[in-house]
Short mmCIF file of C-alpha atoms and ligand atoms in Angstrom, two decimals:
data_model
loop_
_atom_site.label_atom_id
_atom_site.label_comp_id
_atom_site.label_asym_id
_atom_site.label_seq_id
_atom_site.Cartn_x
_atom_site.Cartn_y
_atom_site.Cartn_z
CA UNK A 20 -10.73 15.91 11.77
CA UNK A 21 -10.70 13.08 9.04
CA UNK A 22 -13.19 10.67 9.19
CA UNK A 23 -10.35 7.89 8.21
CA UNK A 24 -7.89 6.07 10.44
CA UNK A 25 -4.16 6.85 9.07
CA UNK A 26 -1.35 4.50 8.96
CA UNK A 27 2.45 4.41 7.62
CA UNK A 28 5.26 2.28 7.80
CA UNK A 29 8.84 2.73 8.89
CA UNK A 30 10.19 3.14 4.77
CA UNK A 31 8.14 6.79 4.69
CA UNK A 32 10.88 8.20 6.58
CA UNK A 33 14.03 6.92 4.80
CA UNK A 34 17.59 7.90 4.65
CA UNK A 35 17.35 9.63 1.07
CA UNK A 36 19.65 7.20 -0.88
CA UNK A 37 17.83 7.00 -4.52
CA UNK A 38 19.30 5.40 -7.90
CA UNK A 39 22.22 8.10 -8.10
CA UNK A 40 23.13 9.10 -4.53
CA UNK A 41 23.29 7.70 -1.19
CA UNK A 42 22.10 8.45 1.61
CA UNK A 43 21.66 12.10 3.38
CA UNK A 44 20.06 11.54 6.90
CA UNK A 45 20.82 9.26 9.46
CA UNK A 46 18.65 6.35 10.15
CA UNK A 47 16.44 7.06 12.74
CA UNK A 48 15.56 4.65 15.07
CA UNK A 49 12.05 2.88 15.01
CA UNK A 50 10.75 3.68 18.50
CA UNK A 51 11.36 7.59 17.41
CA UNK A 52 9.41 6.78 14.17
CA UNK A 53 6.64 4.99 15.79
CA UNK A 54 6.65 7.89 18.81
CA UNK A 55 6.49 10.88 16.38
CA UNK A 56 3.63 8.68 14.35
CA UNK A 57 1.51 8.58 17.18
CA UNK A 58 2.18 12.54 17.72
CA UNK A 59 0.76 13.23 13.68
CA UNK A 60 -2.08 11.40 14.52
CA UNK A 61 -1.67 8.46 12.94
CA UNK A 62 -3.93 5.62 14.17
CA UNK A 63 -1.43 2.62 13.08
CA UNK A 64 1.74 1.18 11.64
CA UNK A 65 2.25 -1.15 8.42
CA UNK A 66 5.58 -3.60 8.97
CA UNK A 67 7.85 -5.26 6.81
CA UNK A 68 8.22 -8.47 8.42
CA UNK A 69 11.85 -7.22 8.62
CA UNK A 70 11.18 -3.46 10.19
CA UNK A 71 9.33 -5.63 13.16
CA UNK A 72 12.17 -8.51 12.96
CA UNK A 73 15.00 -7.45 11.84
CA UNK A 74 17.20 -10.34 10.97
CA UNK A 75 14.98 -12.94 10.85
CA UNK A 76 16.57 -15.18 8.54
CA UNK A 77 18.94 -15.97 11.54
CA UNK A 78 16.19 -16.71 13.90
CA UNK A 79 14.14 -19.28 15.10
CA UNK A 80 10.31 -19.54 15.05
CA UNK A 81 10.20 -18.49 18.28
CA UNK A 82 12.72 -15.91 18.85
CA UNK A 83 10.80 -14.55 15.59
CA UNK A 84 7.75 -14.36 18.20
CA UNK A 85 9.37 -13.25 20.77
CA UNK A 86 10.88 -10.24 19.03
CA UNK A 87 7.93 -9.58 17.49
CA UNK A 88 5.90 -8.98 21.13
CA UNK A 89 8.93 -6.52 21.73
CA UNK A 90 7.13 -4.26 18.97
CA UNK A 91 3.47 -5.21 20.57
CA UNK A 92 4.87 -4.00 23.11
CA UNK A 93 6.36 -0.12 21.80
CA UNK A 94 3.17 -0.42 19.52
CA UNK A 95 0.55 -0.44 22.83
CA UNK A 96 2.91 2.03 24.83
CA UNK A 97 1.71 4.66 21.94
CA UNK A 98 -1.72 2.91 21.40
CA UNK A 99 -1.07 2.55 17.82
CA UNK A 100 -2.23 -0.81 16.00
CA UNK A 101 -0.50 -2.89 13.27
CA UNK A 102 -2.33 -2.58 10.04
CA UNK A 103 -0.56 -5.29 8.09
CA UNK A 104 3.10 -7.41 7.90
CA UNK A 105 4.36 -7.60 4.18
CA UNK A 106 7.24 -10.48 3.77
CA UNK A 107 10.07 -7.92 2.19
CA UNK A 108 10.76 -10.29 -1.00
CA UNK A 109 12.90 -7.72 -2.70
CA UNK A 110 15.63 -7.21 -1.11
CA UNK A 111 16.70 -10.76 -0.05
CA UNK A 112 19.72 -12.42 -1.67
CA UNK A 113 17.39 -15.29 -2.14
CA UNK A 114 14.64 -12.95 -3.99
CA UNK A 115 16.97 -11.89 -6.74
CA UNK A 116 15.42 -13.86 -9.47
CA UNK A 117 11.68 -12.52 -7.40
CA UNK A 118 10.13 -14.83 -4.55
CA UNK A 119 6.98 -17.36 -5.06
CA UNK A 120 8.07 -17.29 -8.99
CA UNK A 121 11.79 -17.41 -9.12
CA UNK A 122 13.12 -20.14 -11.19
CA UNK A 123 14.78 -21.59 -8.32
CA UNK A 124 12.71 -24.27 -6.38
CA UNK A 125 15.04 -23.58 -3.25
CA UNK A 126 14.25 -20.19 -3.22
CA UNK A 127 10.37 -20.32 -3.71
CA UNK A 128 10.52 -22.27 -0.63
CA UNK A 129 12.45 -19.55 1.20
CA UNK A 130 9.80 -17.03 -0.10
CA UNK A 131 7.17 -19.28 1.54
CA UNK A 132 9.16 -19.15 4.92
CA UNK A 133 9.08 -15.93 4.63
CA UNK A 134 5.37 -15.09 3.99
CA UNK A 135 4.64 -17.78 6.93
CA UNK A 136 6.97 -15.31 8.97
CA UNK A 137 5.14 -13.05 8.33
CA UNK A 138 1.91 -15.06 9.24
CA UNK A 139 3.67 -15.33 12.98
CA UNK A 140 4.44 -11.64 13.35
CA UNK A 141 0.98 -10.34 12.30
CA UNK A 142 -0.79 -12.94 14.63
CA UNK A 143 1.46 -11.62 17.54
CA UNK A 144 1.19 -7.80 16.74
CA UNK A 145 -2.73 -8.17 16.28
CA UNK A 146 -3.63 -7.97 12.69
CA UNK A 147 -4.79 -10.65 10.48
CA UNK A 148 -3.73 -8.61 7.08
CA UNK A 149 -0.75 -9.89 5.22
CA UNK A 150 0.36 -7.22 2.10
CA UNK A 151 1.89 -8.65 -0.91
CA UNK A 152 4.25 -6.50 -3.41
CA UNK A 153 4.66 -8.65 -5.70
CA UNK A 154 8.06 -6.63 -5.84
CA UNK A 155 9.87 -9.12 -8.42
CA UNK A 156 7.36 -11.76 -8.99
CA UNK A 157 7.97 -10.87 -12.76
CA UNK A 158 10.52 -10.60 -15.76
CA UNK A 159 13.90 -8.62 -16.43
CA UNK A 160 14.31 -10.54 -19.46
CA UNK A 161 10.45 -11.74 -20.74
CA UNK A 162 11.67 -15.22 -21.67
CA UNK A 163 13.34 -15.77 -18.56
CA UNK A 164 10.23 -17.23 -17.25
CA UNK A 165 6.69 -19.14 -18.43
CA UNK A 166 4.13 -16.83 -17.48
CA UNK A 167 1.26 -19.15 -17.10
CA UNK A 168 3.48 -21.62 -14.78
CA UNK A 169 4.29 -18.19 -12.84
CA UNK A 170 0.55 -17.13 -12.94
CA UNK A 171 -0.06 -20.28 -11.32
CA UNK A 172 2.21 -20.53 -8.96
CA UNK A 173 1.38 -17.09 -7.40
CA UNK A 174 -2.05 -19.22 -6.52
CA UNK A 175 -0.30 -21.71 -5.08
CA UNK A 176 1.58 -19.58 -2.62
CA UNK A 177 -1.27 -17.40 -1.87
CA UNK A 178 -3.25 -20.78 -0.77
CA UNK A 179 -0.63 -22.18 1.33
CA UNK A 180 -0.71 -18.70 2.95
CA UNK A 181 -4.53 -19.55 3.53
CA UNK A 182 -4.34 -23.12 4.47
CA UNK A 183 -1.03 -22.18 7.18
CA UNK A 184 -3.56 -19.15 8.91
CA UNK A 185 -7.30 -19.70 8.89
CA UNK A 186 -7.78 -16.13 10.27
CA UNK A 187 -5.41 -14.19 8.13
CA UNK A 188 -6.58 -12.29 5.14
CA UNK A 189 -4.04 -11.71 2.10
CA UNK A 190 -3.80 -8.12 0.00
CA UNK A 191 -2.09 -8.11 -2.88
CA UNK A 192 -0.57 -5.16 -3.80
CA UNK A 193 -0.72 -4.83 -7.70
CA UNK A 194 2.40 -2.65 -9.34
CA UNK A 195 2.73 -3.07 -13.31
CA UNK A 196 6.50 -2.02 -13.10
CA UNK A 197 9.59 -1.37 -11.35
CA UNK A 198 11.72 -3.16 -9.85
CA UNK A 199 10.71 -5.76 -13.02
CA UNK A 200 10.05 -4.70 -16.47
CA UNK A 201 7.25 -6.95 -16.59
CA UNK A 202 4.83 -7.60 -13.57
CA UNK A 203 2.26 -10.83 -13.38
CA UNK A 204 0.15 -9.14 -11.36
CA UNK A 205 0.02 -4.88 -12.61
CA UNK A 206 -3.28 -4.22 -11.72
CA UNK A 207 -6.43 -4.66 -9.69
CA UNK A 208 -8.30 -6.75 -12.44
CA UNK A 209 -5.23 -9.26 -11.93
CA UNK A 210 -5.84 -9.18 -8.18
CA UNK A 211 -9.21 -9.84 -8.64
CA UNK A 212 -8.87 -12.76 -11.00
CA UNK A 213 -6.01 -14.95 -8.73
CA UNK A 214 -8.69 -13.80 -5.51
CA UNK A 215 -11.58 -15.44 -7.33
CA UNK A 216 -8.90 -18.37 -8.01
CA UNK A 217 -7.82 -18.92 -4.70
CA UNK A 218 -9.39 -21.63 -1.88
CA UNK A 219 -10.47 -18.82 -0.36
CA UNK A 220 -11.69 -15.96 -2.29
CA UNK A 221 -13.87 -13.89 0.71
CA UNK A 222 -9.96 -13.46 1.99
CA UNK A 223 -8.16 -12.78 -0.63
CA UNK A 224 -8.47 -8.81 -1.48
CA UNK A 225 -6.23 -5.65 -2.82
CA UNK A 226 -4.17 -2.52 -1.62
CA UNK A 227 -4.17 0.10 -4.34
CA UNK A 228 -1.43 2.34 -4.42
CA UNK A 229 -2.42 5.57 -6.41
CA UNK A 230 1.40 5.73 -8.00
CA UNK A 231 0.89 2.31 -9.08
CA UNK A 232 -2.46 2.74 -10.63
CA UNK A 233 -0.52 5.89 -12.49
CA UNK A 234 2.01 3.80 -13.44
CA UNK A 235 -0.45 1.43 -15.65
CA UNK A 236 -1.77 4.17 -17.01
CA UNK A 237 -4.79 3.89 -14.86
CA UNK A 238 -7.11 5.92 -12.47
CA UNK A 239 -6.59 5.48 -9.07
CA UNK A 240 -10.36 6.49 -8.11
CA UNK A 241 -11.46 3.92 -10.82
CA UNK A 242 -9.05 0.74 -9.27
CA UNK A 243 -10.32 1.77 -6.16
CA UNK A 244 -13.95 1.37 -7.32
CA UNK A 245 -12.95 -1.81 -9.01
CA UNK A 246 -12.07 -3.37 -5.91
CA UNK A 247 -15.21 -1.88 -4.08
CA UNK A 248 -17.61 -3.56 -6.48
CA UNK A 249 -15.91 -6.75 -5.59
CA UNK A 250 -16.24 -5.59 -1.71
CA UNK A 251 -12.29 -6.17 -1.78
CA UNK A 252 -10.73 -2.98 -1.22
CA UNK A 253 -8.38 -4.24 1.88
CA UNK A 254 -6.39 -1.05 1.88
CA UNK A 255 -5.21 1.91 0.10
CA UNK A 256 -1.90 3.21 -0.15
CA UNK A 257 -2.31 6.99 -1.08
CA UNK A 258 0.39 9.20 -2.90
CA UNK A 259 0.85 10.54 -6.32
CA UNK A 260 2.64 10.89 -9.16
CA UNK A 261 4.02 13.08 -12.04
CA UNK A 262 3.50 10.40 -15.29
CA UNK A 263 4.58 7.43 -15.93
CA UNK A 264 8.27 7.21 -14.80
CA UNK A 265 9.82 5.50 -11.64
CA UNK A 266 7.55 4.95 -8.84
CA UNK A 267 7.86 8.53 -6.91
CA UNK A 268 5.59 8.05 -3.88
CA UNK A 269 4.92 11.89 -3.77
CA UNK A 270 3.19 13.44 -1.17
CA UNK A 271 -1.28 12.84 -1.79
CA UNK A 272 -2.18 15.63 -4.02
CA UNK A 273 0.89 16.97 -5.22
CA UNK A 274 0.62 16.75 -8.70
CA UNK A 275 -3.22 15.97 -9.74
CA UNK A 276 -5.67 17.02 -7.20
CA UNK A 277 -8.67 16.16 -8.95
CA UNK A 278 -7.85 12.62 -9.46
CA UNK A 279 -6.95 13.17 -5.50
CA UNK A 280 -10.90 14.84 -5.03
CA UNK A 281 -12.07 11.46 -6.72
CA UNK A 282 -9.86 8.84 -4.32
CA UNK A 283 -11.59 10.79 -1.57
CA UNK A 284 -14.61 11.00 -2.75
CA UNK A 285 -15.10 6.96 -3.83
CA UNK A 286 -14.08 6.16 -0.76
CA UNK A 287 -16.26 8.27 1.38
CA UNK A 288 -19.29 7.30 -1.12
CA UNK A 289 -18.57 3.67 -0.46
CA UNK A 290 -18.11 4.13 3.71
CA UNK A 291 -14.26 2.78 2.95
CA UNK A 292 -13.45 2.63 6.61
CA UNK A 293 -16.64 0.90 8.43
CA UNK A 294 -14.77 -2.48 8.37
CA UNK A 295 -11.95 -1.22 10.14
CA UNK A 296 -9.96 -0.75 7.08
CA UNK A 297 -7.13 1.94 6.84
CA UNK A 298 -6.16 4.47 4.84
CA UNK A 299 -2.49 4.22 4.23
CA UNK A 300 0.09 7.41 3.41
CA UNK A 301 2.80 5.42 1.69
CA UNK A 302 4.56 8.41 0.88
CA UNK A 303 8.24 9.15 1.06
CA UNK A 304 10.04 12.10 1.89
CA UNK A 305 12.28 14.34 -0.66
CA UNK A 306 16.00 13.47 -0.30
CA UNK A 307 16.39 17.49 -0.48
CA UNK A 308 14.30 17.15 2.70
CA UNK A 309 16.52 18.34 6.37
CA UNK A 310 16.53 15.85 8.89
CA UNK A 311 15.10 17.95 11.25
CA UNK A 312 11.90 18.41 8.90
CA UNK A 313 11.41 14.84 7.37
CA UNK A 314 7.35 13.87 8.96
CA UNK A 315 6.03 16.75 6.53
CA UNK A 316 5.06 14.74 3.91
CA UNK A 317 3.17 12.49 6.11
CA UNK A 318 1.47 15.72 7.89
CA UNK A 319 0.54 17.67 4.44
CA UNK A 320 -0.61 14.12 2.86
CA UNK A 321 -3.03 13.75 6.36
CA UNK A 322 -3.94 17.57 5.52
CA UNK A 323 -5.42 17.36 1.95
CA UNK A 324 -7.41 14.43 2.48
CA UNK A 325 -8.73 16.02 5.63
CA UNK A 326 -10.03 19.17 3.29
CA UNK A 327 -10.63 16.68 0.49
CA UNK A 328 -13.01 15.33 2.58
CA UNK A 329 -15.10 18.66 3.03
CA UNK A 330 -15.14 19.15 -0.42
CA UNK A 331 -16.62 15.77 -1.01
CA UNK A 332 -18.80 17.16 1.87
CA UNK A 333 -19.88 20.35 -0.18
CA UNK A 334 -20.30 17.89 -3.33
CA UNK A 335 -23.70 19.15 -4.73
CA UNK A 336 -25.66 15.95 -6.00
CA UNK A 337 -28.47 17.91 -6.57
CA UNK A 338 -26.68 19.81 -9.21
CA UNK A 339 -24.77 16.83 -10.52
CA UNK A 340 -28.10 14.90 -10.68
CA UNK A 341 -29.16 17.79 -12.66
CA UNK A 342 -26.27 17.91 -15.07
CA UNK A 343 -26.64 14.23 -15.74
CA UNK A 344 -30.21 14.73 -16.68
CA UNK A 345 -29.21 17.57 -19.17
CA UNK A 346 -26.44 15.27 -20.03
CA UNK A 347 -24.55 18.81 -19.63
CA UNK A 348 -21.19 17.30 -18.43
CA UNK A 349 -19.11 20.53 -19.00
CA UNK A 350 -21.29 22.60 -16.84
CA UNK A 351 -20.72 19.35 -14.06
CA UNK A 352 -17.33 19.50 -14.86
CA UNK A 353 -16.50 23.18 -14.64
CA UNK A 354 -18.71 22.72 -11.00
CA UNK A 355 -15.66 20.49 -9.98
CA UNK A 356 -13.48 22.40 -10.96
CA UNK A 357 -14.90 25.60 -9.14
CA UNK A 358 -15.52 23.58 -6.17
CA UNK A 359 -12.03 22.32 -5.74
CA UNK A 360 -10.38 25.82 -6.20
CA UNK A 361 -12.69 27.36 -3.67
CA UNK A 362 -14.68 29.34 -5.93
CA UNK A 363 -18.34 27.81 -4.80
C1 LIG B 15 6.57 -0.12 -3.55
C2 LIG B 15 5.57 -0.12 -2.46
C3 LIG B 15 5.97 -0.86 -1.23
C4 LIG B 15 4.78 -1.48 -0.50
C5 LIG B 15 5.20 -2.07 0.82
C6 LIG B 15 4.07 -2.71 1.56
C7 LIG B 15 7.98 -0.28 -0.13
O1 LIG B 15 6.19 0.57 -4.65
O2 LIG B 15 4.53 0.48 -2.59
O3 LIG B 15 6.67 0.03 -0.39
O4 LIG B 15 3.77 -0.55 -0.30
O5 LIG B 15 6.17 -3.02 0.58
O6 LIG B 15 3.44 -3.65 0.82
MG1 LIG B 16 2.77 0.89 -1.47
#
């Protein structure tokens, strides 16, 4: 039993199409997503504003609502909550050139209609957090854009978010690459600076994504600690990854599992959870993966932190407290290593 409540979104189970090959399984419909969610013992769902609405863009304010309380609705029937809404800026045909810092006035407003959207949707599926990938807020071509203006006007669209929702709380999720060559926001240092520059700093916080922190050649456990010292660590999205290549979303563990032990073990140190923060699996399954079979990322993800916990549980401080005074960091390091294959 984890002391962590899960959470994943509709994506994790997708239909397999990748760069070079469509797609292998059928869609499956949401209410059998959310239903066999609820069965792994998940505690909660994270939406696109577009998995809870599909079609918005066609829809008034108020049939946005009203759809919405259709999925407060499926959501209570399986007593699962909604962690966050994220606008889906990436996909759009308005969002080509990215959202809040496209070089098109008409369609930063359309980004802002979206992340208001969004606004509605959380407020009626009862969560305050809105989740920003900052999917294509960025460059293809670096002098396609000013930088600074862009900087900037990430601010700006982060405090209208603010000033439209007193209660909501923003988390930006920092990615250094991909879709973009060139992100303004890659890391949790950047989230931290447009936070402190926003009119509302106490609600403007972070999601790290272990692939992401990968991705900028950065530790996971470390960004995660980062945002802690700030007391901003909204959520996490765990997964890994093998180097620094396309964003893989592999299952939590799979390729390093001591930088997996040290995720854990920051956020059980720092009581990650006590302010009713999640711990999101945003993991995707293999496109070899058979239909029948395609939750078993999400279950084996669940797994490892559950016995990552114990192991944080077994952590001897004693001994490291010890090592540290020796300064003998190989003996603490071949402890950890011992302890995570079992042999302690
Ligand atoms: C991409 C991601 C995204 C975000 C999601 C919620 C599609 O690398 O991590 O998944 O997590 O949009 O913000
Ligand atoms: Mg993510």
């Amino acid at each position: 039993m984890s002391r962590f409540r899960f959470t994943a979104g509709p994506w994790n189970v997708h239909e397999g199409a990748d760069a070079f090959g469509p797609e292998v399984r059928a869609s499956i419909p949401l209410e059998e997503k959310v239903a066999k969610f609820a069965e792994l013992g998940l505690s909660g769902v994270q939406f696109h504003d577009d998995d809870a609405v599909p079609g918005l863009n066609e829809m008034t304010e108020g049939e946005i609502r009203a759809e919405a309380g259709k999925i407060r609705a499926l959501l209570d029937r399986y007593n699962l909550a909604a962690e966050f809404v994220a606008p889906r800026l990436w996909m759009d045909p308005h969002t080509v050139d990215g959202g809040f810092t496209s070089n098109s006035a008409e369609d930063r407003e359309f980004a802002l209609w979206r992340a208001y959207r969004s606004i509605d949707i959380a407020r009626v599926l009862g969560c305050n957090k809105i989740v920003l990938w900052l999917a294509r807020e960025g460059t293809l071509c670096a002098e396609s854009k000013n930088p600074v203006e862009n900087v900037r006007r990430l601010i700006d669209a982060v405090n209208a978010m603010l000033r439209y929702d007193d209660r909501i709380e923003v988390l930006i999720e920092p990615k250094p690459n991909e879709p973009i060559d060139r992100s303004f926001c890659p890391t949790t240092g950047h989230v931290m600076a447009i936070s402190a520059a926003t009119v509302d700093p106490a609600r403007v916080g972070c999601v790290l994504e272990s692939a992401h922190a990968i991705l900028a050649g950065l530790d996971p456990a470390n960004e995660m600690a980062f945002a802690l010292a700030f007391s901003k660590l909204g959520s996490v999205h765990l997964n890994d990854q093998n180097g620094m290549k396309f964003d893989q979303d592999k299952s939590f563990g799979a390729e390093n599992l001591r930088q997996a032990f040290n995720q854990v073990k920051v956020l059980c140190e720092n009581n990650y959870g006590s302010r009713g923060e999640f711990v999101g699996l945003d993991v995707k399954v293999m496109r070899t993966q058979r239909a029948e079979a395609c939750y078993q990322h999400i279950a084996n993800s669940i797994r490892v932190v559950e016995m990552l916990e114990k192991k944080v549980e077994r952590f001897d401080y004693d001994y490291q407290a010890k090592c540290v005074a020796a300064r003998d960091y190989e003996a603490l390091e071949g402890y950890v290593l011992r302890l995570l294959l079992g042999d302690v």
